Amino acid sequence: MIKGRFLMVGAGLSGAVIGRELAEQGHEVTILDSRNHIGGNCHTARDAETGVMVHVYGPHIFHTDDEGVWDYVNRYARFMPYKNRVKTTSQGQVFSLPVNLHTINQFFGRTMRPDEAHAFITEEQADTSIADPQSFEEQAMRFVGRELYEAFFKGYTIKQWGCHPSELPASILKRLPVRFNYDDNYFFHRFQGMPENGYTEMIAGILDHPLITVKLNTLFDRSMGDDYDHVFYSGPLDGYFGYELGRLGYRTLDFERFTYDGDYQGCAVMNYGEEHVPYTRITEHKHFSPWETHESSICYREFSRAAGPDDIPYYPIRQVKEKELLREYVELARKTRKVTFVGRLGTYRYLDMDVTIREALDIAEFALTAWSEGKEMQPFFVPVL
């Protein structure tokens, strides 16, 4: 079978996984990235002064129920046990998230059992008059009531999204995590962990193949696709088309990095639920590697704002006007030959790492099957909504 030449735009998870799958079948793969490192926003780097493994673009915690994806990442890195236990500061106290029995009892000054707490929240706190929640605010009010909503969700959401929760769809809060036991593990997936030496080393392992060439500090131009049989594009969807229909909306993050001699906050993630505190949370990076010991600490204060043209896009806004524009770009993407749009930016969705890897594996399988059958690789594009 004739082998192909493929271009991956972006050296993050999507490009690395698809590229590796194609290379293992004998195809030549070139991966380019505009940054000076691989890994995309999952990039990690060890701080030279403190020795702390830093999540350069904010923390990434691996969690999944997909055993195939879990087995895949463990081929390229040793994953250490890690449970995400988030705290939040509100009203002068520190509480545990997600909202659980400890949070409820502490907040209301009670000592309720699980069944008592459930009855208290559903019968005395929750606004049962809201039968079909349409907004984020209604969703929260319907399931936990005004007091918990205003303490833990309202201010944080305004800071994170730059608008009032009544303007956000209820789908953002699909299933409000409320637990009537003392389980404070933020995620509920079977497999959870952190790569022992960071995500960048893991992705370097995926890219370590003789048929893969990586080019950093390289901007993509659409004319580059002429030299390849197919392009897998993980950059911004609207950016591929030169923003000709307008720009899709994103939130971006600013990080205020600081060091501390000792343990700054005693946990990896501390949220700040009140609107008057300008940052959404503080992350202390040595706690993301609890198997290591470091005397000093690296911390990030996170500030969320609307992304400008020169900012790194983090969270797709996906409100009404963005969805309308997205549909127009999707139509352009469907008509574009020899290009598959992949990943968080290419499909304008917020994706967890495990979903990104699963989709990349599926896309690679789709592409290899089409190639072996002599068919054109039509764009593998996830539905808009």
mmCIF file of C-alpha atoms in Angstrom:
data_model
loop_
_atom_site.group_PDB
_atom_site.id
_atom_site.type_symbol
_atom_site.label_atom_id
_atom_site.label_comp_id
_atom_site.label_asym_id
_atom_site.label_seq_id
_atom_site.Cartn_x
_atom_site.Cartn_y
_atom_site.Cartn_z
ATOM 1 C CA MET A 1 0.000 0.000 0.000
ATOM 2 C CA ILE A 2 1.249 3.483 -0.874
ATOM 3 C CA LYS A 3 2.153 5.436 2.214
ATOM 4 C CA GLY A 4 0.931 8.980 2.803
ATOM 5 C CA ARG A 5 2.401 12.251 4.017
ATOM 6 C CA PHE A 6 0.361 13.957 6.720
ATOM 7 C CA LEU A 7 0.571 17.317 8.455
ATOM 8 C CA MET A 8 -0.525 17.831 12.064
ATOM 9 C CA VAL A 9 -1.085 21.444 13.030
ATOM 10 C CA GLY A 10 -0.515 21.594 16.778
ATOM 11 C CA ALA A 11 1.772 19.482 18.972
ATOM 12 C CA GLY A 12 -0.780 18.951 21.737
ATOM 13 C CA LEU A 13 -2.649 15.760 22.543
ATOM 14 C CA SER A 14 -4.704 15.638 19.328
ATOM 15 C CA GLY A 15 -1.780 16.082 16.955
ATOM 16 C CA ALA A 16 0.513 13.779 18.924
ATOM 17 C CA VAL A 17 -1.958 10.890 19.210
ATOM 18 C CA ILE A 18 -3.189 11.043 15.614
ATOM 19 C CA GLY A 19 0.373 11.450 14.362
ATOM 20 C CA ARG A 20 1.619 8.461 16.345
ATOM 21 C CA GLU A 21 -1.207 6.219 15.119
ATOM 22 C CA LEU A 22 -0.498 7.141 11.477
ATOM 23 C CA ALA A 23 3.261 6.781 11.881
ATOM 24 C CA GLU A 24 2.880 3.307 13.337
ATOM 25 C CA GLN A 25 1.206 2.301 10.074
ATOM 26 C CA GLY A 26 4.176 3.540 8.082
ATOM 27 C CA HIS A 27 2.975 7.024 7.101
ATOM 28 C CA GLU A 28 5.210 10.092 7.226
ATOM 29 C CA VAL A 29 4.008 12.657 9.734
ATOM 30 C CA THR A 30 5.070 16.271 10.220
ATOM 31 C CA ILE A 31 3.872 18.067 13.344
ATOM 32 C CA LEU A 32 4.251 21.808 13.639
ATOM 33 C CA ASP A 33 3.483 24.195 16.455
ATOM 34 C CA SER A 34 3.729 27.962 16.763
ATOM 35 C CA ARG A 35 5.076 27.716 20.322
ATOM 36 C CA ASN A 36 8.579 26.745 21.373
ATOM 37 C CA HIS A 37 7.460 23.551 23.109
ATOM 38 C CA ILE A 38 5.270 20.512 22.602
ATOM 39 C CA GLY A 39 2.217 19.675 24.694
ATOM 40 C CA GLY A 40 -0.056 22.624 23.979
ATOM 41 C CA ASN A 41 -1.832 23.847 27.099
ATOM 42 C CA CYS A 42 -0.926 20.571 28.861
ATOM 43 C CA HIS A 43 2.736 21.623 28.836
ATOM 44 C CA THR A 44 4.573 21.036 32.108
ATOM 45 C CA ALA A 45 8.079 22.131 33.074
ATOM 46 C CA ARG A 46 10.178 21.653 36.186
ATOM 47 C CA ASP A 47 11.085 24.932 37.847
ATOM 48 C CA ALA A 48 14.874 25.241 38.038
ATOM 49 C CA GLU A 49 14.910 27.084 41.358
ATOM 50 C CA THR A 50 12.415 25.069 43.430
ATOM 51 C CA GLY A 51 12.318 21.759 41.551
ATOM 52 C CA VAL A 52 8.505 21.916 41.435
ATOM 53 C CA MET A 53 6.773 20.476 38.354
ATOM 54 C CA VAL A 54 4.749 23.415 37.056
ATOM 55 C CA HIS A 55 1.596 23.156 34.936
ATOM 56 C CA VAL A 56 2.574 26.143 32.821
ATOM 57 C CA TYR A 57 -0.898 26.919 31.449
ATOM 58 C CA GLY A 58 -2.839 25.930 34.529
ATOM 59 C CA PRO A 59 -3.440 22.522 36.143
ATOM 60 C CA HIS A 60 -4.497 19.462 34.178
ATOM 61 C CA ILE A 61 -5.707 16.442 36.133
ATOM 62 C CA PHE A 62 -6.229 13.184 34.293
ATOM 63 C CA HIS A 63 -9.477 11.357 35.016
ATOM 64 C CA THR A 64 -11.479 8.934 32.894
ATOM 65 C CA ASP A 65 -13.781 5.936 32.814
ATOM 66 C CA ASP A 66 -12.347 4.931 29.409
ATOM 67 C CA GLU A 67 -10.078 1.988 30.169
ATOM 68 C CA GLY A 68 -8.658 2.040 26.641
ATOM 69 C CA VAL A 69 -7.536 5.652 27.037
ATOM 70 C CA TRP A 70 -6.134 4.914 30.493
ATOM 71 C CA ASP A 71 -4.103 2.019 29.064
ATOM 72 C CA TYR A 72 -2.932 4.270 26.220
ATOM 73 C CA VAL A 73 -1.501 7.042 28.409
ATOM 74 C CA ASN A 74 0.125 4.491 30.704
ATOM 75 C CA ARG A 75 2.106 3.193 27.734
ATOM 76 C CA TYR A 76 3.934 6.511 27.584
ATOM 77 C CA ALA A 77 4.136 7.587 31.227
ATOM 78 C CA ARG A 78 3.947 6.190 34.708
ATOM 79 C CA PHE A 79 0.777 7.558 36.275
ATOM 80 C CA MET A 80 0.811 8.173 39.990
ATOM 81 C CA PRO A 81 -2.354 8.115 42.130
ATOM 82 C CA TYR A 82 -3.885 11.559 42.489
ATOM 83 C CA LYS A 83 -7.280 12.684 43.779
ATOM 84 C CA ASN A 84 -8.400 16.254 43.151
ATOM 85 C CA ARG A 85 -9.661 17.678 46.439
ATOM 86 C CA VAL A 86 -10.701 21.277 45.920
ATOM 87 C CA LYS A 87 -11.273 23.805 48.680
ATOM 88 C CA THR A 88 -13.052 27.144 48.461
ATOM 89 C CA THR A 89 -12.876 30.295 50.550
ATOM 90 C CA SER A 90 -16.180 32.064 51.154
ATOM 91 C CA GLN A 91 -17.582 34.226 53.939
ATOM 92 C CA GLY A 92 -14.352 34.019 55.898
ATOM 93 C CA GLN A 93 -14.238 30.224 55.994
ATOM 94 C CA VAL A 94 -12.696 27.394 53.997
ATOM 95 C CA PHE A 95 -15.111 24.780 52.679
ATOM 96 C CA SER A 96 -14.766 21.526 50.777
ATOM 97 C CA LEU A 97 -15.885 21.143 47.156
ATOM 98 C CA PRO A 98 -17.830 19.702 45.511
ATOM 99 C CA VAL A 99 -20.667 20.441 47.922
ATOM 100 C CA ASN A 100 -20.842 17.424 50.197
ATOM 101 C CA LEU A 101 -22.140 16.509 53.635
ATOM 102 C CA HIS A 102 -19.205 18.225 55.333
ATOM 103 C CA THR A 103 -19.800 21.412 53.322
ATOM 104 C CA ILE A 104 -23.516 21.430 54.151
ATOM 105 C CA ASN A 105 -23.062 20.778 57.860
ATOM 106 C CA GLN A 106 -20.278 23.347 58.168
ATOM 107 C CA PHE A 107 -22.112 26.015 56.190
ATOM 108 C CA PHE A 108 -25.383 25.672 58.106
ATOM 109 C CA GLY A 109 -23.802 24.873 61.501
ATOM 110 C CA ARG A 110 -25.519 21.503 61.696
ATOM 111 C CA THR A 111 -24.598 17.839 62.293
ATOM 112 C CA MET A 112 -27.029 16.216 59.878
ATOM 113 C CA ARG A 113 -26.900 12.617 58.723
ATOM 114 C CA PRO A 114 -27.039 11.942 54.956
ATOM 115 C CA ASP A 115 -30.799 11.421 54.865
ATOM 116 C CA GLU A 116 -31.396 14.494 57.019
ATOM 117 C CA ALA A 117 -29.153 16.646 54.816
ATOM 118 C CA HIS A 118 -30.882 15.388 51.678
ATOM 119 C CA ALA A 119 -34.284 16.265 53.060
ATOM 120 C CA PHE A 120 -33.015 19.642 54.277
ATOM 121 C CA ILE A 121 -31.607 20.626 50.865
ATOM 122 C CA THR A 122 -34.460 19.281 48.740
ATOM 123 C CA GLU A 123 -37.326 20.385 50.979
ATOM 124 C CA GLU A 124 -36.057 23.566 52.680
ATOM 125 C CA GLN A 125 -33.355 25.004 50.414
ATOM 126 C CA ALA A 126 -33.999 24.031 46.795
ATOM 127 C CA ASP A 127 -36.387 26.238 44.819
ATOM 128 C CA THR A 128 -38.813 23.562 43.649
ATOM 129 C CA SER A 129 -40.955 26.172 41.877
ATOM 130 C CA ILE A 130 -38.354 26.058 39.056
ATOM 131 C CA ALA A 131 -39.606 23.029 37.147
ATOM 132 C CA ASP A 132 -37.455 23.394 34.004
ATOM 133 C CA PRO A 133 -34.241 25.342 34.684
ATOM 134 C CA GLN A 134 -33.160 27.390 31.673
ATOM 135 C CA SER A 135 -30.174 29.282 33.057
ATOM 136 C CA PHE A 136 -27.154 28.457 35.179
ATOM 137 C CA GLU A 137 -28.708 30.434 38.024
ATOM 138 C CA GLU A 138 -32.042 28.589 37.824
ATOM 139 C CA GLN A 139 -30.238 25.247 37.701
ATOM 140 C CA ALA A 140 -28.293 26.049 40.864
ATOM 141 C CA MET A 141 -31.328 27.459 42.669
ATOM 142 C CA ARG A 142 -33.358 24.392 41.747
ATOM 143 C CA PHE A 143 -30.870 21.934 43.210
ATOM 144 C CA VAL A 144 -29.127 23.640 46.147
ATOM 145 C CA GLY A 145 -31.067 26.822 46.874
ATOM 146 C CA ARG A 146 -30.086 30.464 47.116
ATOM 147 C CA GLU A 147 -27.693 30.354 50.094
ATOM 148 C CA LEU A 148 -25.314 27.718 48.731
ATOM 149 C CA TYR A 149 -25.610 29.146 45.219
ATOM 150 C CA GLU A 150 -24.580 32.632 46.329
ATOM 151 C CA ALA A 151 -21.776 31.357 48.572
ATOM 152 C CA PHE A 152 -20.093 28.977 46.144
ATOM 153 C CA PHE A 153 -21.305 29.482 42.585
ATOM 154 C CA LYS A 154 -22.542 32.984 41.836
ATOM 155 C CA GLY A 155 -19.398 35.083 42.342
ATOM 156 C CA TYR A 156 -17.064 32.439 40.941
ATOM 157 C CA THR A 157 -19.193 32.107 37.799
ATOM 158 C CA ILE A 158 -19.390 35.860 37.218
ATOM 159 C CA LYS A 159 -15.592 36.060 37.394
ATOM 160 C CA GLN A 160 -15.026 32.961 35.257
ATOM 161 C CA TRP A 161 -17.448 33.827 32.457
ATOM 162 C CA GLY A 162 -17.666 37.614 32.655
ATOM 163 C CA CYS A 163 -21.455 37.670 32.830
ATOM 164 C CA HIS A 164 -24.256 36.998 35.300
ATOM 165 C CA PRO A 165 -25.221 33.322 35.790
ATOM 166 C CA SER A 166 -28.749 34.186 34.600
ATOM 167 C CA GLU A 167 -27.217 34.793 31.138
ATOM 168 C CA LEU A 168 -25.544 31.376 30.956
ATOM 169 C CA PRO A 169 -27.332 28.207 29.839
ATOM 170 C CA ALA A 170 -28.291 25.578 32.394
ATOM 171 C CA SER A 171 -26.221 23.050 30.418
ATOM 172 C CA ILE A 172 -22.997 24.508 31.866
ATOM 173 C CA LEU A 173 -24.143 23.083 35.185
ATOM 174 C CA LYS A 174 -25.400 19.845 33.672
ATOM 175 C CA ARG A 175 -25.397 17.871 36.875
ATOM 176 C CA LEU A 176 -24.713 19.943 39.923
ATOM 177 C CA PRO A 177 -22.313 17.866 42.032
ATOM 178 C CA VAL A 178 -23.918 17.568 45.455
ATOM 179 C CA ARG A 179 -22.992 14.602 47.627
ATOM 180 C CA PHE A 180 -24.775 13.599 50.780
ATOM 181 C CA ASN A 181 -21.713 11.852 52.179
ATOM 182 C CA TYR A 182 -18.181 12.990 53.072
ATOM 183 C CA ASP A 183 -16.613 12.135 49.710
ATOM 184 C CA ASP A 184 -14.595 15.189 48.654
ATOM 185 C CA ASN A 185 -12.968 13.660 45.558
ATOM 186 C CA TYR A 186 -13.839 16.233 42.892
ATOM 187 C CA PHE A 187 -14.126 13.620 40.143
ATOM 188 C CA PHE A 188 -16.014 10.339 40.143
ATOM 189 C CA HIS A 189 -14.141 8.474 37.392
ATOM 190 C CA ARG A 190 -12.572 5.045 37.883
ATOM 191 C CA PHE A 191 -9.121 6.076 36.713
ATOM 192 C CA GLN A 192 -7.465 9.188 38.115
ATOM 193 C CA GLY A 193 -3.852 10.205 38.280
ATOM 194 C CA MET A 194 -0.918 12.362 37.229
ATOM 195 C CA PRO A 195 2.058 11.440 35.023
ATOM 196 C CA GLU A 196 5.036 11.104 37.344
ATOM 197 C CA ASN A 197 7.277 13.405 35.314
ATOM 198 C CA GLY A 198 4.659 15.675 33.781
ATOM 199 C CA TYR A 199 2.570 15.734 30.624
ATOM 200 C CA THR A 200 5.297 17.084 28.363
ATOM 201 C CA GLU A 201 7.444 14.000 28.942
ATOM 202 C CA MET A 202 4.411 11.806 28.186
ATOM 203 C CA ILE A 203 3.681 13.628 24.938
ATOM 204 C CA ALA A 204 7.377 13.474 23.999
ATOM 205 C CA GLY A 205 7.095 9.705 24.337
ATOM 206 C CA ILE A 206 4.093 9.635 22.013
ATOM 207 C CA LEU A 207 6.025 11.710 19.462
ATOM 208 C CA ASP A 208 9.130 9.528 19.691
ATOM 209 C CA HIS A 209 8.859 7.723 16.349
ATOM 210 C CA PRO A 210 11.246 7.746 13.358
ATOM 211 C CA LEU A 211 8.471 8.744 10.949
ATOM 212 C CA ILE A 212 7.430 11.786 13.015
ATOM 213 C CA THR A 213 9.115 15.153 12.463
ATOM 214 C CA VAL A 214 8.333 17.974 14.898
ATOM 215 C CA LYS A 215 8.805 21.629 13.923
ATOM 216 C CA LEU A 216 8.409 24.206 16.680
ATOM 217 C CA ASN A 217 8.214 28.008 16.391
ATOM 218 C CA THR A 218 6.466 27.444 13.070
ATOM 219 C CA LEU A 219 3.309 29.268 12.017
ATOM 220 C CA PHE A 220 0.828 27.380 9.866
ATOM 221 C CA ASP A 221 -0.192 28.703 6.504
ATOM 222 C CA ARG A 222 -2.964 27.053 4.485
ATOM 223 C CA SER A 223 -0.653 26.783 1.482
ATOM 224 C CA MET A 224 1.423 24.276 3.478
ATOM 225 C CA GLY A 225 -1.335 21.743 2.979
ATOM 226 C CA ASP A 226 -0.475 21.529 -0.718
ATOM 227 C CA ASP A 227 2.602 19.464 0.149
ATOM 228 C CA TYR A 228 0.668 16.821 2.088
ATOM 229 C CA ASP A 229 -2.015 14.258 1.443
ATOM 230 C CA HIS A 230 -4.102 15.480 4.371
ATOM 231 C CA VAL A 231 -3.998 18.044 7.179
ATOM 232 C CA PHE A 232 -5.203 17.477 10.731
ATOM 233 C CA TYR A 233 -5.785 20.938 12.140
ATOM 234 C CA SER A 234 -6.091 21.547 15.889
ATOM 235 C CA GLY A 235 -5.789 25.331 15.821
ATOM 236 C CA PRO A 236 -8.739 27.717 16.187
ATOM 237 C CA LEU A 237 -11.510 26.849 13.754
ATOM 238 C CA ASP A 238 -12.154 30.487 12.854
ATOM 239 C CA GLY A 239 -8.404 31.075 12.543
ATOM 240 C CA TYR A 240 -8.096 28.502 9.774
ATOM 241 C CA PHE A 241 -10.442 30.620 7.669
ATOM 242 C CA GLY A 242 -8.676 33.868 8.540
ATOM 243 C CA TYR A 243 -11.596 34.932 10.771
ATOM 244 C CA GLU A 244 -13.450 35.878 7.607
ATOM 245 C CA LEU A 245 -16.873 35.504 9.257
ATOM 246 C CA GLY A 246 -15.802 37.066 12.548
ATOM 247 C CA ARG A 247 -14.155 35.763 15.704
ATOM 248 C CA LEU A 248 -15.596 33.078 17.937
ATOM 249 C CA GLY A 249 -15.666 34.067 21.605
ATOM 250 C CA TYR A 250 -13.296 32.639 24.209
ATOM 251 C CA ARG A 251 -12.342 33.290 27.787
ATOM 252 C CA THR A 252 -8.642 33.401 28.512
ATOM 253 C CA LEU A 253 -6.620 33.230 31.715
ATOM 254 C CA ASP A 254 -3.952 35.470 33.167
ATOM 255 C CA PHE A 255 -1.626 33.899 35.726
ATOM 256 C CA GLU A 256 0.043 35.834 38.510
ATOM 257 C CA ARG A 257 2.878 33.533 39.475
ATOM 258 C CA PHE A 258 4.564 33.798 42.866
ATOM 259 C CA THR A 259 6.856 31.707 45.033
ATOM 260 C CA TYR A 260 6.513 30.914 48.701
ATOM 261 C CA ASP A 261 9.008 29.539 51.196
ATOM 262 C CA GLY A 262 7.007 26.661 52.624
ATOM 263 C CA ASP A 263 3.446 25.476 52.093
ATOM 264 C CA TYR A 264 1.261 28.395 50.995
ATOM 265 C CA GLN A 265 -2.273 26.990 51.270
ATOM 266 C CA GLY A 266 -2.033 23.289 52.128
ATOM 267 C CA CYS A 267 -3.875 22.105 49.009
ATOM 268 C CA ALA A 268 -3.520 22.133 45.237
ATOM 269 C CA VAL A 269 -6.600 24.227 44.413
ATOM 270 C CA MET A 270 -8.270 26.930 46.481
ATOM 271 C CA ASN A 271 -11.285 28.571 44.838
ATOM 272 C CA TYR A 272 -12.503 32.039 45.803
ATOM 273 C CA GLY A 273 -16.270 32.113 45.512
ATOM 274 C CA GLU A 274 -16.858 35.777 46.281
ATOM 275 C CA GLU A 275 -17.029 38.323 43.488
ATOM 276 C CA HIS A 276 -15.010 41.001 45.314
ATOM 277 C CA VAL A 277 -11.900 38.761 45.217
ATOM 278 C CA PRO A 278 -10.566 39.463 41.688
ATOM 279 C CA TYR A 279 -9.082 36.036 41.001
ATOM 280 C CA THR A 280 -11.034 32.795 40.653
ATOM 281 C CA ARG A 281 -8.562 30.514 42.396
ATOM 282 C CA ILE A 282 -5.001 29.935 43.553
ATOM 283 C CA THR A 283 -3.207 26.758 42.481
ATOM 284 C CA GLU A 284 -0.163 25.483 44.379
ATOM 285 C CA HIS A 285 1.729 23.291 41.969
ATOM 286 C CA LYS A 286 3.816 21.127 44.274
ATOM 287 C CA HIS A 287 0.594 19.598 45.569
ATOM 288 C CA PHE A 288 -0.128 18.228 42.070
ATOM 289 C CA SER A 289 2.865 15.907 42.665
ATOM 290 C CA PRO A 290 2.259 14.690 46.239
ATOM 291 C CA TRP A 291 4.860 11.929 45.828
ATOM 292 C CA GLU A 292 7.570 14.625 45.684
ATOM 293 C CA THR A 293 8.890 16.775 48.531
ATOM 294 C CA HIS A 294 9.735 20.448 48.030
ATOM 295 C CA GLU A 295 10.429 23.063 50.678
ATOM 296 C CA SER A 296 9.489 26.014 48.469
ATOM 297 C CA SER A 297 6.341 26.467 46.413
ATOM 298 C CA ILE A 298 5.171 27.810 43.060
ATOM 299 C CA CYS A 299 1.649 29.277 43.054
ATOM 300 C CA TYR A 300 -0.614 30.827 40.419
ATOM 301 C CA ARG A 301 -3.401 33.300 40.972
ATOM 302 C CA GLU A 302 -5.848 32.861 38.077
ATOM 303 C CA PHE A 303 -7.748 35.745 36.512
ATOM 304 C CA SER A 304 -10.340 35.109 33.806
ATOM 305 C CA ARG A 305 -11.237 37.616 31.077
ATOM 306 C CA ALA A 306 -12.421 37.834 27.481
ATOM 307 C CA ALA A 307 -9.783 36.640 25.031
ATOM 308 C CA GLY A 308 -8.356 39.181 22.601
ATOM 309 C CA PRO A 309 -6.763 38.434 19.199
ATOM 310 C CA ASP A 310 -3.315 37.888 20.733
ATOM 311 C CA ASP A 311 -4.421 35.856 23.757
ATOM 312 C CA ILE A 312 -4.338 32.102 24.301
ATOM 313 C CA PRO A 313 -7.950 30.868 24.046
ATOM 314 C CA TYR A 314 -8.984 28.587 26.925
ATOM 315 C CA TYR A 315 -12.753 28.245 27.264
ATOM 316 C CA PRO A 316 -15.192 28.528 24.330
ATOM 317 C CA ILE A 317 -18.079 30.744 25.393
ATOM 318 C CA ARG A 318 -20.706 29.030 23.196
ATOM 319 C CA GLN A 319 -23.518 31.445 23.939
ATOM 320 C CA VAL A 320 -26.222 32.193 21.371
ATOM 321 C CA LYS A 321 -24.257 34.532 19.107
ATOM 322 C CA GLU A 322 -21.214 32.223 19.147
ATOM 323 C CA LYS A 323 -23.338 29.200 18.285
ATOM 324 C CA GLU A 324 -24.808 30.985 15.275
ATOM 325 C CA LEU A 325 -21.334 31.930 14.039
ATOM 326 C CA LEU A 326 -20.073 28.438 14.806
ATOM 327 C CA ARG A 327 -22.690 26.891 12.531
ATOM 328 C CA GLU A 328 -21.437 29.045 9.674
ATOM 329 C CA TYR A 329 -17.838 28.000 10.272
ATOM 330 C CA VAL A 330 -18.855 24.347 10.521
ATOM 331 C CA GLU A 331 -20.411 24.601 7.066
ATOM 332 C CA LEU A 332 -17.138 25.990 5.728
ATOM 333 C CA ALA A 333 -15.241 23.194 7.464
ATOM 334 C CA ARG A 334 -17.475 20.493 5.992
ATOM 335 C CA LYS A 335 -16.776 21.810 2.497
ATOM 336 C CA THR A 336 -13.010 22.005 2.991
ATOM 337 C CA ARG A 337 -11.172 19.130 1.309
ATOM 338 C CA LYS A 338 -8.074 17.417 2.680
ATOM 339 C CA VAL A 339 -8.498 18.922 6.160
ATOM 340 C CA THR A 340 -9.834 17.378 9.366
ATOM 341 C CA PHE A 341 -10.587 19.766 12.241
ATOM 342 C CA VAL A 342 -9.751 18.221 15.590
ATOM 343 C CA GLY A 343 -9.381 18.979 19.281
ATOM 344 C CA ARG A 344 -10.672 21.680 21.554
ATOM 345 C CA LEU A 345 -9.928 24.623 19.263
ATOM 346 C CA GLY A 346 -10.652 22.870 15.989
ATOM 347 C CA THR A 347 -14.146 21.854 17.114
ATOM 348 C CA TYR A 348 -14.782 24.806 19.461
ATOM 349 C CA ARG A 349 -15.641 22.693 22.496
ATOM 350 C CA TYR A 350 -14.175 22.395 25.956
ATOM 351 C CA LEU A 351 -12.728 18.871 26.064
ATOM 352 C CA ASP A 352 -11.194 16.971 28.939
ATOM 353 C CA MET A 353 -7.929 15.220 28.133
ATOM 354 C CA ASP A 354 -9.405 11.734 28.030
ATOM 355 C CA VAL A 355 -12.096 12.778 25.545
ATOM 356 C CA THR A 356 -9.468 14.510 23.409
ATOM 357 C CA ILE A 357 -7.402 11.316 23.286
ATOM 358 C CA ARG A 358 -10.398 9.096 22.575
ATOM 359 C CA GLU A 359 -11.496 11.313 19.697
ATOM 360 C CA ALA A 360 -7.935 11.422 18.358
ATOM 361 C CA LEU A 361 -7.740 7.624 18.373
ATOM 362 C CA ASP A 362 -11.119 7.364 16.632
ATOM 363 C CA ILE A 363 -10.144 9.979 14.044
ATOM 364 C CA ALA A 364 -6.889 8.145 13.321
ATOM 365 C CA GLU A 365 -8.750 4.871 12.857
ATOM 366 C CA PHE A 366 -11.236 6.578 10.531
ATOM 367 C CA ALA A 367 -8.392 8.125 8.526
ATOM 368 C CA LEU A 368 -6.415 4.885 8.227
ATOM 369 C CA THR A 369 -9.484 2.968 7.064
ATOM 370 C CA ALA A 370 -10.286 5.593 4.429
ATOM 371 C CA TRP A 371 -6.678 5.603 3.223
ATOM 372 C CA SER A 372 -6.510 1.795 2.963
ATOM 373 C CA GLU A 373 -9.728 1.785 0.934
ATOM 374 C CA GLY A 374 -8.492 4.504 -1.389
ATOM 375 C CA LYS A 375 -11.174 6.932 -0.293
ATOM 376 C CA GLU A 376 -10.865 10.627 0.294
ATOM 377 C CA MET A 377 -10.657 11.480 3.963
ATOM 378 C CA GLN A 378 -13.767 13.536 4.478
ATOM 379 C CA PRO A 379 -13.603 15.817 7.497
ATOM 380 C CA PHE A 380 -14.364 13.949 10.698
ATOM 381 C CA PHE A 381 -16.275 16.707 12.451
ATOM 382 C CA VAL A 382 -18.158 16.459 15.713
ATOM 383 C CA PRO A 383 -21.721 17.877 15.652
ATOM 384 C CA VAL A 384 -22.015 21.526 16.624
ATOM 385 C CA LEU A 385 -24.055 21.190 19.832
#
